[in-house]
PDB file of N, CA, C and O in Angstrom:
ATOM      1  N   ILE A   1     -19.092 -22.963  85.026  1.00 51.00           N
ATOM      2  CA  ILE A   1     -19.081 -21.959  86.032  1.00 51.00           C
ATOM      3  C   ILE A   1     -20.294 -21.216  85.561  1.00 51.00           C
ATOM      4  O   ILE A   1     -20.575 -20.541  84.660  1.00 51.00           O
ATOM      5  N   LEU A   2     -21.377 -20.959  86.738  1.00 56.00           N
ATOM      6  CA  LEU A   2     -22.353 -20.177  86.482  1.00 56.00           C
ATOM      7  C   LEU A   2     -22.122 -18.915  87.247  1.00 56.00           C
ATOM      8  O   LEU A   2     -21.555 -18.636  88.335  1.00 56.00           O
ATOM      9  N   PRO A   3     -22.594 -17.558  86.680  1.00 55.00           N
ATOM     10  CA  PRO A   3     -22.441 -16.416  87.333  1.00 55.00           C
ATOM     11  C   PRO A   3     -23.309 -16.181  88.593  1.00 55.00           C
ATOM     12  O   PRO A   3     -24.327 -17.127  88.535  1.00 55.00           O
ATOM     13  N   ARG A   4     -22.991 -15.580  89.478  1.00 58.00           N
ATOM     14  CA  ARG A   4     -23.783 -15.530  90.651  1.00 58.00           C
ATOM     15  C   ARG A   4     -24.907 -14.424  90.408  1.00 58.00           C
ATOM     16  O   ARG A   4     -24.799 -13.504  89.509  1.00 58.00           O
ATOM     17  N   PRO A   5     -26.169 -14.564  90.730  1.00 58.00           N
ATOM     18  CA  PRO A   5     -27.442 -13.794  90.471  1.00 58.00           C
ATOM     19  C   PRO A   5     -26.940 -12.436  91.005  1.00 58.00           C
ATOM     20  O   PRO A   5     -26.506 -12.682  92.218  1.00 58.00           O
ATOM     21  N   VAL A   6     -27.602 -11.666  90.227  1.00 61.00           N
ATOM     22  CA  VAL A   6     -27.724 -10.507  90.932  1.00 61.00           C
ATOM     23  C   VAL A   6     -28.843  -9.931  91.681  1.00 61.00           C
ATOM     24  O   VAL A   6     -29.858 -10.707  91.410  1.00 61.00           O
ATOM     25  N   MET A   7     -28.849  -9.325  92.715  1.00 59.00           N
ATOM     26  CA  MET A   7     -29.988  -9.201  93.863  1.00 59.00           C
ATOM     27  C   MET A   7     -30.980  -8.165  92.952  1.00 59.00           C
ATOM     28  O   MET A   7     -30.635  -7.013  92.601  1.00 59.00           O
ATOM     29  N   PRO A   8     -32.220  -8.561  92.722  1.00 60.00           N
ATOM     30  CA  PRO A   8     -33.254  -7.978  92.007  1.00 60.00           C
ATOM     31  C   PRO A   8     -33.910  -6.811  92.648  1.00 60.00           C
ATOM     32  O   PRO A   8     -34.047  -7.047  93.821  1.00 60.00           O
ATOM     33  N   PRO A   9     -34.202  -5.816  92.326  1.00 59.00           N
ATOM     34  CA  PRO A   9     -35.123  -4.736  92.683  1.00 59.00           C
ATOM     35  C   PRO A   9     -36.367  -5.114  93.492  1.00 59.00           C
ATOM     36  O   PRO A   9     -36.934  -6.137  92.498  1.00 59.00           O
ATOM     37  N   ARG A  10     -36.710  -4.620  94.288  1.00 59.00           N
ATOM     38  CA  ARG A  10     -38.181  -5.009  95.236  1.00 59.00           C
ATOM     39  C   ARG A  10     -39.300  -4.468  94.537  1.00 59.00           C
ATOM     40  O   ARG A  10     -40.294  -4.733  94.714  1.00 59.00           O
ATOM     41  N   ARG A  11     -39.083  -2.810  94.151  1.00 59.00           N
ATOM     42  CA  ARG A  11     -39.976  -2.179  93.800  1.00 59.00           C
ATOM     43  C   ARG A  11     -39.303  -1.243  92.659  1.00 59.00           C
ATOM     44  O   ARG A  11     -38.107  -0.864  92.541  1.00 59.00           O
ATOM     45  N   GLU A  12     -40.096  -0.551  92.027  1.00 58.00           N
ATOM     46  CA  GLU A  12     -39.827   0.361  90.925  1.00 58.00           C
ATOM     47  C   GLU A  12     -39.369   1.718  91.386  1.00 58.00           C
ATOM     48  O   GLU A  12     -39.854   2.054  92.577  1.00 58.00           O
ATOM     49  N   ALA A  13     -38.272   2.137  91.019  1.00 54.00           N
ATOM     50  CA  ALA A  13     -37.754   3.487  91.514  1.00 54.00           C
ATOM     51  C   ALA A  13     -38.390   4.559  90.998  1.00 54.00           C
ATOM     52  O   ALA A  13     -39.087   4.578  89.950  1.00 54.00           O
ATOM     53  N   ALA A  14     -38.628   5.505  91.842  1.00 55.00           N
ATOM     54  CA  ALA A  14     -39.097   6.848  91.848  1.00 55.00           C
ATOM     55  C   ALA A  14     -38.507   7.600  90.888  1.00 55.00           C
ATOM     56  O   ALA A  14     -37.143   7.690  91.071  1.00 55.00           O
ATOM     57  N   PRO A  15     -38.853   8.293  89.822  1.00 57.00           N
ATOM     58  CA  PRO A  15     -37.963   9.081  89.028  1.00 57.00           C
ATOM     59  C   PRO A  15     -37.495  10.473  89.661  1.00 57.00           C
ATOM     60  O   PRO A  15     -38.186  10.691  90.597  1.00 57.00           O
ATOM     61  N   GLY A  16     -36.444  11.024  89.176  1.00 65.00           N
ATOM     62  CA  GLY A  16     -35.882  12.159  89.975  1.00 65.00           C
ATOM     63  C   GLY A  16     -34.466  11.862  90.465  1.00 65.00           C
ATOM     64  O   GLY A  16     -33.679  10.759  90.397  1.00 65.00           O
ATOM     65  N   GLY A  17     -33.926  12.893  90.828  1.00 76.00           N
ATOM     66  CA  GLY A  17     -32.355  13.053  91.358  1.00 76.00           C
ATOM     67  C   GLY A  17     -32.365  12.645  92.625  1.00 76.00           C
ATOM     68  O   GLY A  17     -33.150  12.260  93.354  1.00 76.00           O
ATOM     69  N   LEU A  18     -31.348  13.192  93.329  1.00 87.00           N
ATOM     70  CA  LEU A  18     -30.632  12.981  94.725  1.00 87.00           C
ATOM     71  C   LEU A  18     -31.449  13.771  95.492  1.00 87.00           C
ATOM     72  O   LEU A  18     -31.885  15.054  94.843  1.00 87.00           O
ATOM     73  N   PRO A  19     -32.055  13.582  96.774  1.00 88.00           N
ATOM     74  CA  PRO A  19     -32.578  14.531  97.464  1.00 88.00           C
ATOM     75  C   PRO A  19     -31.404  15.615  97.744  1.00 88.00           C
ATOM     76  O   PRO A  19     -30.123  15.392  97.936  1.00 88.00           O
ATOM     77  N   GLU A  20     -31.917  16.817  98.191  1.00 90.00           N
ATOM     78  CA  GLU A  20     -31.082  17.931  98.622  1.00 90.00           C
ATOM     79  C   GLU A  20     -29.995  17.697  99.517  1.00 90.00           C
ATOM     80  O   GLU A  20     -28.910  18.119  99.485  1.00 90.00           O
ATOM     81  N   THR A  21     -30.471  16.720 100.487  1.00 92.00           N
ATOM     82  CA  THR A  21     -29.764  16.534 101.664  1.00 92.00           C
ATOM     83  C   THR A  21     -28.249  15.560 101.094  1.00 92.00           C
ATOM     84  O   THR A  21     -27.435  15.454 101.900  1.00 92.00           O
ATOM     85  N   LEU A  22     -28.295  14.975 100.170  1.00 94.00           N
ATOM     86  CA  LEU A  22     -27.313  14.250  99.585  1.00 94.00           C
ATOM     87  C   LEU A  22     -26.335  14.772  98.699  1.00 94.00           C
ATOM     88  O   LEU A  22     -25.170  14.193  98.190  1.00 94.00           O
ATOM     89  N   LYS A  23     -26.783  16.030  98.213  1.00 92.00           N
ATOM     90  CA  LYS A  23     -25.957  16.671  97.215  1.00 92.00           C
ATOM     91  C   LYS A  23     -24.307  16.763  97.423  1.00 92.00           C
ATOM     92  O   LYS A  23     -23.399  16.848  96.843  1.00 92.00           O
ATOM     93  N   ASP A  24     -24.195  17.189  98.793  1.00 94.00           N
ATOM     94  CA  ASP A  24     -22.698  17.399  99.340  1.00 94.00           C
ATOM     95  C   ASP A  24     -22.106  16.273  99.963  1.00 94.00           C
ATOM     96  O   ASP A  24     -21.072  16.253 100.701  1.00 94.00           O
ATOM     97  N   GLU A  25     -22.776  14.985 100.010  1.00 96.00           N
ATOM     98  CA  GLU A  25     -22.222  13.936 100.659  1.00 96.00           C
ATOM     99  C   GLU A  25     -21.286  12.976  99.883  1.00 96.00           C
ATOM    100  O   GLU A  25     -21.049  13.333  98.443  1.00 96.00           O
ATOM    101  N   ALA A  26     -20.534  12.120 100.274  1.00 96.00           N
ATOM    102  CA  ALA A  26     -19.480  11.416  99.527  1.00 96.00           C
ATOM    103  C   ALA A  26     -20.205  10.621  98.486  1.00 96.00           C
ATOM    104  O   ALA A  26     -21.284  10.026  98.848  1.00 96.00           O
ATOM    105  N   PRO A  27     -19.461  10.241  97.687  1.00 96.00           N
ATOM    106  CA  PRO A  27     -19.942   9.431  96.494  1.00 96.00           C
ATOM    107  C   PRO A  27     -20.648   8.102  97.001  1.00 96.00           C
ATOM    108  O   PRO A  27     -21.408   7.359  96.185  1.00 96.00           O
ATOM    109  N   THR A  28     -19.709   7.394  98.070  1.00 97.00           N
ATOM    110  CA  THR A  28     -20.310   6.052  98.406  1.00 97.00           C
ATOM    111  C   THR A  28     -21.398   6.226  99.137  1.00 97.00           C
ATOM    112  O   THR A  28     -22.273   5.415  98.864  1.00 97.00           O
ATOM    113  N   VAL A  29     -21.910   7.318  99.693  1.00 97.00           N
ATOM    114  CA  VAL A  29     -23.218   7.427 100.497  1.00 97.00           C
ATOM    115  C   VAL A  29     -24.189   7.516  99.494  1.00 97.00           C
ATOM    116  O   VAL A  29     -25.199   7.048  99.356  1.00 97.00           O
ATOM    117  N   LYS A  30     -23.894   8.504  98.269  1.00 96.00           N
ATOM    118  CA  LYS A  30     -24.709   8.634  97.183  1.00 96.00           C
ATOM    119  C   LYS A  30     -25.212   7.241  96.353  1.00 96.00           C
ATOM    120  O   LYS A  30     -26.179   6.946  96.271  1.00 96.00           O
ATOM    121  N   LEU A  31     -23.986   6.654  96.083  1.00 95.00           N
ATOM    122  CA  LEU A  31     -24.097   5.279  95.598  1.00 95.00           C
ATOM    123  C   LEU A  31     -24.796   4.126  96.237  1.00 95.00           C
ATOM    124  O   LEU A  31     -25.889   3.549  95.658  1.00 95.00           O
ATOM    125  N   LEU A  32     -24.772   4.316  97.593  1.00 95.00           N
ATOM    126  CA  LEU A  32     -25.557   3.243  98.350  1.00 95.00           C
ATOM    127  C   LEU A  32     -26.886   3.732  98.479  1.00 95.00           C
ATOM    128  O   LEU A  32     -27.424   2.643  98.316  1.00 95.00           O
ATOM    129  N   TRP A  33     -27.186   4.793  98.665  1.00 94.00           N
ATOM    130  CA  TRP A  33     -28.660   5.305  98.517  1.00 94.00           C
ATOM    131  C   TRP A  33     -29.319   4.999  97.412  1.00 94.00           C
ATOM    132  O   TRP A  33     -30.425   4.447  97.241  1.00 94.00           O
ATOM    133  N   LEU A  34     -28.642   5.308  96.252  1.00 93.00           N
ATOM    134  CA  LEU A  34     -29.322   5.089  94.939  1.00 93.00           C
ATOM    135  C   LEU A  34     -29.516   3.787  94.833  1.00 93.00           C
ATOM    136  O   LEU A  34     -30.611   3.160  93.953  1.00 93.00           O
ATOM    137  N   TRP A  35     -28.669   2.682  95.101  1.00 93.00           N
ATOM    138  CA  TRP A  35     -28.756   1.307  94.995  1.00 93.00           C
ATOM    139  C   TRP A  35     -30.062   0.614  95.768  1.00 93.00           C
ATOM    140  O   TRP A  35     -30.618  -0.142  95.888  1.00 93.00           O
ATOM    141  N   LEU A  36     -30.073   1.387  97.183  1.00 92.00           N
ATOM    142  CA  LEU A  36     -30.977   0.678  97.982  1.00 92.00           C
ATOM    143  C   LEU A  36     -32.462   1.270  97.538  1.00 92.00           C
ATOM    144  O   LEU A  36     -33.371   0.594  97.949  1.00 92.00           O
ATOM    145  N   LEU A  37     -32.477   2.527  97.200  1.00 90.00           N
ATOM    146  CA  LEU A  37     -33.784   3.222  97.006  1.00 90.00           C
ATOM    147  C   LEU A  37     -34.753   2.524  96.277  1.00 90.00           C
ATOM    148  O   LEU A  37     -35.840   2.320  96.627  1.00 90.00           O
ATOM    149  N   PRO A  38     -34.434   1.732  94.994  1.00 89.00           N
ATOM    150  CA  PRO A  38     -35.529   1.206  94.190  1.00 89.00           C
ATOM    151  C   PRO A  38     -35.971  -0.338  95.124  1.00 89.00           C
ATOM    152  O   PRO A  38     -36.861  -0.938  94.523  1.00 89.00           O
ATOM    153  N   GLN A  39     -35.036  -0.696  96.010  1.00 86.00           N
ATOM    154  CA  GLN A  39     -35.373  -1.959  96.453  1.00 86.00           C
ATOM    155  C   GLN A  39     -36.275  -1.998  98.021  1.00 86.00           C
ATOM    156  O   GLN A  39     -36.773  -2.937  98.088  1.00 86.00           O
ATOM    157  N   GLY A  40     -36.569  -1.285  98.286  1.00 84.00           N
ATOM    158  CA  GLY A  40     -37.348  -0.694  99.494  1.00 84.00           C
ATOM    159  C   GLY A  40     -36.790  -1.753 100.661  1.00 84.00           C
ATOM    160  O   GLY A  40     -35.305  -1.304 100.941  1.00 84.00           O
ATOM    161  N   VAL A  41     -37.394  -2.499 101.361  1.00 86.00           N
ATOM    162  CA  VAL A  41     -36.953  -3.118 102.498  1.00 86.00           C
ATOM    163  C   VAL A  41     -36.085  -4.222 102.332  1.00 86.00           C
ATOM    164  O   VAL A  41     -36.457  -5.011 101.170  1.00 86.00           O
ATOM    165  N   VAL A  42     -34.805  -4.287 102.597  1.00 88.00           N
ATOM    166  CA  VAL A  42     -33.875  -5.324 102.289  1.00 88.00           C
ATOM    167  C   VAL A  42     -33.203  -6.070 103.131  1.00 88.00           C
ATOM    168  O   VAL A  42     -33.251  -5.653 104.349  1.00 88.00           O
ATOM    169  N   PRO A  43     -33.132  -7.613 103.055  1.00 88.00           N
ATOM    170  CA  PRO A  43     -32.414  -8.269 104.062  1.00 88.00           C
ATOM    171  C   PRO A  43     -31.107  -8.419 104.055  1.00 88.00           C
ATOM    172  O   PRO A  43     -30.427  -9.302 104.620  1.00 88.00           O
ATOM    173  N   TYR A  44     -30.382  -7.851 102.916  1.00 89.00           N
ATOM    174  CA  TYR A  44     -28.853  -8.033 102.999  1.00 89.00           C
ATOM    175  C   TYR A  44     -28.167  -7.317 104.262  1.00 89.00           C
ATOM    176  O   TYR A  44     -28.494  -6.361 104.954  1.00 89.00           O
ATOM    177  N   SER A  45     -26.998  -8.347 104.313  1.00 91.00           N
ATOM    178  CA  SER A  45     -26.087  -7.899 105.112  1.00 91.00           C
ATOM    179  C   SER A  45     -25.082  -6.944 104.583  1.00 91.00           C
ATOM    180  O   SER A  45     -25.044  -6.382 103.496  1.00 91.00           O
ATOM    181  N   GLN A  46     -24.538  -6.152 105.273  1.00 93.00           N
ATOM    182  CA  GLN A  46     -23.426  -5.098 104.990  1.00 93.00           C
ATOM    183  C   GLN A  46     -22.528  -5.676 104.095  1.00 93.00           C
ATOM    184  O   GLN A  46     -21.929  -5.120 103.109  1.00 93.00           O
ATOM    185  N   ARG A  47     -21.813  -7.012 104.376  1.00 95.00           N
ATOM    186  CA  ARG A  47     -21.062  -7.473 103.474  1.00 95.00           C
ATOM    187  C   ARG A  47     -21.611  -8.065 102.142  1.00 95.00           C
ATOM    188  O   ARG A  47     -21.026  -7.807 101.185  1.00 95.00           O
ATOM    189  N   ALA A  48     -23.028  -8.283 102.149  1.00 94.00           N
ATOM    190  CA  ALA A  48     -23.657  -8.721 100.714  1.00 94.00           C
ATOM    191  C   ALA A  48     -23.653  -7.473  99.996  1.00 94.00           C
ATOM    192  O   ALA A  48     -23.406  -7.342  98.660  1.00 94.00           O
ATOM    193  N   MET A  49     -23.907  -6.182 100.720  1.00 94.00           N
ATOM    194  CA  MET A  49     -24.154  -4.804  99.919  1.00 94.00           C
ATOM    195  C   MET A  49     -22.637  -4.461  99.551  1.00 94.00           C
ATOM    196  O   MET A  49     -22.600  -4.013  98.310  1.00 94.00           O
ATOM    197  N   ALA A  50     -21.722  -4.692 100.132  1.00 96.00           N
ATOM    198  CA  ALA A  50     -20.423  -4.308  99.617  1.00 96.00           C
ATOM    199  C   ALA A  50     -19.816  -5.436  98.570  1.00 96.00           C
ATOM    200  O   ALA A  50     -19.224  -4.728  97.619  1.00 96.00           O
ATOM    201  N   GLU A  51     -20.177  -6.532  98.667  1.00 95.00           N
ATOM    202  CA  GLU A  51     -19.878  -7.483  97.441  1.00 95.00           C
ATOM    203  C   GLU A  51     -20.390  -7.038  96.324  1.00 95.00           C
ATOM    204  O   GLU A  51     -20.116  -6.965  95.103  1.00 95.00           O
ATOM    205  N   ALA A  52     -21.996  -6.539  96.457  1.00 93.00           N
ATOM    206  CA  ALA A  52     -22.720  -6.167  95.233  1.00 93.00           C
ATOM    207  C   ALA A  52     -22.323  -5.102  94.562  1.00 93.00           C
ATOM    208  O   ALA A  52     -22.436  -5.078  93.585  1.00 93.00           O
ATOM    209  N   LEU A  53     -21.804  -4.141  95.173  1.00 95.00           N
ATOM    210  CA  LEU A  53     -21.423  -2.667  94.822  1.00 95.00           C
ATOM    211  C   LEU A  53     -19.883  -2.552  94.631  1.00 95.00           C
ATOM    212  O   LEU A  53     -19.498  -1.486  94.085  1.00 95.00           O
ATOM    213  N   GLY A  54     -18.986  -3.883  95.004  1.00 95.00           N
ATOM    214  CA  GLY A  54     -17.452  -3.832  94.822  1.00 95.00           C
ATOM    215  C   GLY A  54     -17.040  -2.914  95.653  1.00 95.00           C
ATOM    216  O   GLY A  54     -16.001  -2.112  95.122  1.00 95.00           O
ATOM    217  N   LEU A  55     -17.556  -2.469  96.817  1.00 96.00           N
ATOM    218  CA  LEU A  55     -16.850  -1.709  97.837  1.00 96.00           C
ATOM    219  C   LEU A  55     -16.496  -2.594  99.013  1.00 96.00           C
ATOM    220  O   LEU A  55     -16.800  -3.621  99.121  1.00 96.00           O
ATOM    221  N   GLU A  56     -15.455  -1.482  99.813  1.00 97.00           N
ATOM    222  CA  GLU A  56     -14.966  -2.072 100.900  1.00 97.00           C
ATOM    223  C   GLU A  56     -16.021  -2.370 102.109  1.00 97.00           C
ATOM    224  O   GLU A  56     -16.993  -1.434 102.157  1.00 97.00           O
ATOM    225  N   LEU A  57     -16.212  -3.211 102.847  1.00 97.00           N
ATOM    226  CA  LEU A  57     -17.170  -3.454 104.041  1.00 97.00           C
ATOM    227  C   LEU A  57     -17.043  -2.263 104.888  1.00 97.00           C
ATOM    228  O   LEU A  57     -18.200  -1.685 105.218  1.00 97.00           O
ATOM    229  N   ARG A  58     -15.811  -1.551 105.252  1.00 97.00           N
ATOM    230  CA  ARG A  58     -15.902  -0.526 106.124  1.00 97.00           C
ATOM    231  C   ARG A  58     -16.542   0.812 105.356  1.00 97.00           C
ATOM    232  O   ARG A  58     -17.312   1.585 106.082  1.00 97.00           O
ATOM    233  N   ALA A  59     -16.346   0.763 103.905  1.00 97.00           N
ATOM    234  CA  ALA A  59     -16.964   1.955 103.128  1.00 97.00           C
ATOM    235  C   ALA A  59     -18.611   1.925 103.346  1.00 97.00           C
ATOM    236  O   ALA A  59     -19.339   2.851 103.552  1.00 97.00           O
ATOM    237  N   VAL A  60     -19.125   0.709 103.340  1.00 97.00           N
ATOM    238  CA  VAL A  60     -20.480   0.536 103.539  1.00 97.00           C
ATOM    239  C   VAL A  60     -21.093   0.732 104.705  1.00 97.00           C
ATOM    240  O   VAL A  60     -22.122   1.306 105.037  1.00 97.00           O
ATOM    241  N   GLY A  61     -20.355   0.219 105.789  1.00 96.00           N
ATOM    242  CA  GLY A  61     -20.717   0.657 107.105  1.00 96.00           C
ATOM    243  C   GLY A  61     -20.648   2.095 107.209  1.00 96.00           C
ATOM    244  O   GLY A  61     -21.861   2.588 107.930  1.00 96.00           O
ATOM    245  N   SER A  62     -19.849   2.869 106.872  1.00 97.00           N
ATOM    246  CA  SER A  62     -19.596   4.251 106.954  1.00 97.00           C
ATOM    247  C   SER A  62     -20.793   4.884 106.371  1.00 97.00           C
ATOM    248  O   SER A  62     -21.554   5.885 106.775  1.00 97.00           O
ATOM    249  N   ALA A  63     -21.117   4.478 104.934  1.00 97.00           N
ATOM    250  CA  ALA A  63     -22.258   5.148 104.164  1.00 97.00           C
ATOM    251  C   ALA A  63     -23.539   5.090 104.903  1.00 97.00           C
ATOM    252  O   ALA A  63     -24.396   5.746 104.937  1.00 97.00           O
ATOM    253  N   LEU A  64     -23.622   3.618 105.456  1.00 95.00           N
ATOM    254  CA  LEU A  64     -25.182   3.454 106.097  1.00 95.00           C
ATOM    255  C   LEU A  64     -25.257   4.456 107.248  1.00 95.00           C
ATOM    256  O   LEU A  64     -26.358   4.544 107.626  1.00 95.00           O
ATOM    257  N   LYS A  65     -24.226   4.486 107.970  1.00 95.00           N
ATOM    258  CA  LYS A  65     -24.341   5.248 109.416  1.00 95.00           C
ATOM    259  C   LYS A  65     -24.666   6.824 108.857  1.00 95.00           C
ATOM    260  O   LYS A  65     -25.350   7.174 109.602  1.00 95.00           O
ATOM    261  N   ARG A  66     -23.891   7.110 108.046  1.00 96.00           N
ATOM    262  CA  ARG A  66     -24.177   8.471 107.378  1.00 96.00           C
ATOM    263  C   ARG A  66     -25.768   8.664 107.110  1.00 96.00           C
ATOM    264  O   ARG A  66     -26.568   9.501 107.162  1.00 96.00           O
ATOM    265  N   LEU A  67     -26.209   7.651 106.383  1.00 95.00           N
ATOM    266  CA  LEU A  67     -27.394   7.517 105.743  1.00 95.00           C
ATOM    267  C   LEU A  67     -28.586   7.484 106.849  1.00 95.00           C
ATOM    268  O   LEU A  67     -29.594   8.212 106.866  1.00 95.00           O
ATOM    269  N   ARG A  68     -28.399   6.857 107.739  1.00 94.00           N
ATOM    270  CA  ARG A  68     -29.124   6.795 109.042  1.00 94.00           C
ATOM    271  C   ARG A  68     -29.074   8.048 109.941  1.00 94.00           C
ATOM    272  O   ARG A  68     -30.374   8.534 110.091  1.00 94.00           O
ATOM    273  N   ALA A  69     -28.024   8.803 110.040  1.00 95.00           N
ATOM    274  CA  ALA A  69     -27.966  10.089 110.406  1.00 95.00           C
ATOM    275  C   ALA A  69     -28.735  11.185 109.591  1.00 95.00           C
ATOM    276  O   ALA A  69     -29.382  11.876 110.374  1.00 95.00           O
ATOM    277  N   LEU A  70     -28.853  11.024 108.362  1.00 94.00           N
ATOM    278  CA  LEU A  70     -29.663  12.081 107.356  1.00 94.00           C
ATOM    279  C   LEU A  70     -31.032  11.462 107.410  1.00 94.00           C
ATOM    280  O   LEU A  70     -31.891  12.198 106.855  1.00 94.00           O
ATOM    281  N   GLY A  71     -31.320  10.637 107.984  1.00 92.00           N
ATOM    282  CA  GLY A  71     -32.778   9.844 108.247  1.00 92.00           C
ATOM    283  C   GLY A  71     -33.409   9.654 106.817  1.00 92.00           C
ATOM    284  O   GLY A  71     -34.695   9.218 106.560  1.00 92.00           O
ATOM    285  N   LEU A  72     -32.496   8.795 105.968  1.00 92.00           N
ATOM    286  CA  LEU A  72     -32.771   8.389 104.620  1.00 92.00           C
ATOM    287  C   LEU A  72     -33.009   6.818 104.672  1.00 92.00           C
ATOM    288  O   LEU A  72     -33.380   6.296 103.765  1.00 92.00           O
ATOM    289  N   VAL A  73     -32.354   6.127 105.595  1.00 91.00           N
ATOM    290  CA  VAL A  73     -32.681   4.933 105.797  1.00 91.00           C
ATOM    291  C   VAL A  73     -32.637   4.635 107.438  1.00 91.00           C
ATOM    292  O   VAL A  73     -32.407   5.432 108.245  1.00 91.00           O
ATOM    293  N   GLU A  74     -33.444   3.582 107.802  1.00 88.00           N
ATOM    294  CA  GLU A  74     -33.680   3.066 108.823  1.00 88.00           C
ATOM    295  C   GLU A  74     -33.682   1.491 109.052  1.00 88.00           C
ATOM    296  O   GLU A  74     -33.805   0.801 108.249  1.00 88.00           O
ATOM    297  N   ASP A  75     -33.074   1.051 110.403  1.00 84.00           N
ATOM    298  CA  ASP A  75     -32.916  -0.286 110.361  1.00 84.00           C
ATOM    299  C   ASP A  75     -34.520  -0.914 110.993  1.00 84.00           C
ATOM    300  O   ASP A  75     -34.928  -0.192 112.049  1.00 84.00           O
ATOM    301  N   LEU A  76     -35.040  -1.965 110.403  1.00 79.00           N
ATOM    302  CA  LEU A  76     -36.050  -2.508 110.995  1.00 79.00           C
ATOM    303  C   LEU A  76     -35.499  -3.467 112.085  1.00 79.00           C
ATOM    304  O   LEU A  76     -34.702  -4.115 111.954  1.00 79.00           O
ATOM    305  N   GLU A  77     -36.344  -3.537 113.084  1.00 68.00           N
ATOM    306  CA  GLU A  77     -36.119  -4.569 114.239  1.00 68.00           C
ATOM    307  C   GLU A  77     -36.246  -6.009 113.956  1.00 68.00           C
ATOM    308  O   GLU A  77     -37.323  -6.248 113.245  1.00 68.00           O
ATOM    309  N   ARG A  78     -35.460  -6.841 113.914  1.00 58.00           N
ATOM    310  CA  ARG A  78     -35.588  -8.151 113.875  1.00 58.00           C
ATOM    311  C   ARG A  78     -35.657  -9.221 115.070  1.00 58.00           C
ATOM    312  O   ARG A  78     -34.907  -8.844 115.895  1.00 58.00           O
ATOM    313  N   SER A  79     -36.316 -10.122 114.998  1.00 53.00           N
ATOM    314  CA  SER A  79     -36.076 -11.164 116.223  1.00 53.00           C
ATOM    315  C   SER A  79     -34.764 -11.517 116.207  1.00 53.00           C
ATOM    316  O   SER A  79     -34.265 -12.004 115.197  1.00 53.00           O
ATOM    317  N   PRO A  80     -34.340 -11.824 117.334  1.00 58.00           N
ATOM    318  CA  PRO A  80     -32.881 -12.368 117.440  1.00 58.00           C
ATOM    319  C   PRO A  80     -32.733 -13.831 117.117  1.00 58.00           C
ATOM    320  O   PRO A  80     -33.706 -14.619 116.945  1.00 58.00           O
ATOM    321  N   ARG A  81     -31.690 -14.354 116.445  1.00 57.00           N
ATOM    322  CA  ARG A  81     -31.679 -15.695 115.973  1.00 57.00           C
ATOM    323  C   ARG A  81     -31.495 -16.604 116.936  1.00 57.00           C
ATOM    324  O   ARG A  81     -31.063 -16.238 118.161  1.00 57.00           O
ATOM    325  N   THR A  82     -31.977 -17.690 116.726  1.00 50.00           N
ATOM    326  CA  THR A  82     -32.257 -18.879 117.842  1.00 50.00           C
ATOM    327  C   THR A  82     -31.479 -20.084 117.415  1.00 50.00           C
ATOM    328  O   THR A  82     -31.059 -20.048 116.443  1.00 50.00           O
TER     329      THR A  82
END
């Protein structure tokens, strides 16, 4: 049995703590942001993120929605699958 590979960081994380806008947010929002920050642009599905972090899919969706509302993450447009 081989362990599943861990998704590697895409770039080095900048030192420092949470942005002020995240100080009062739910732990799931903070966790997701801290996990995504060092990776830059990521191709992961919400399901892959939930698996990697041991979270429920619904929790990741809610956290992403909140991060978008705060302007801390954005979705890049992709071409539709053919």
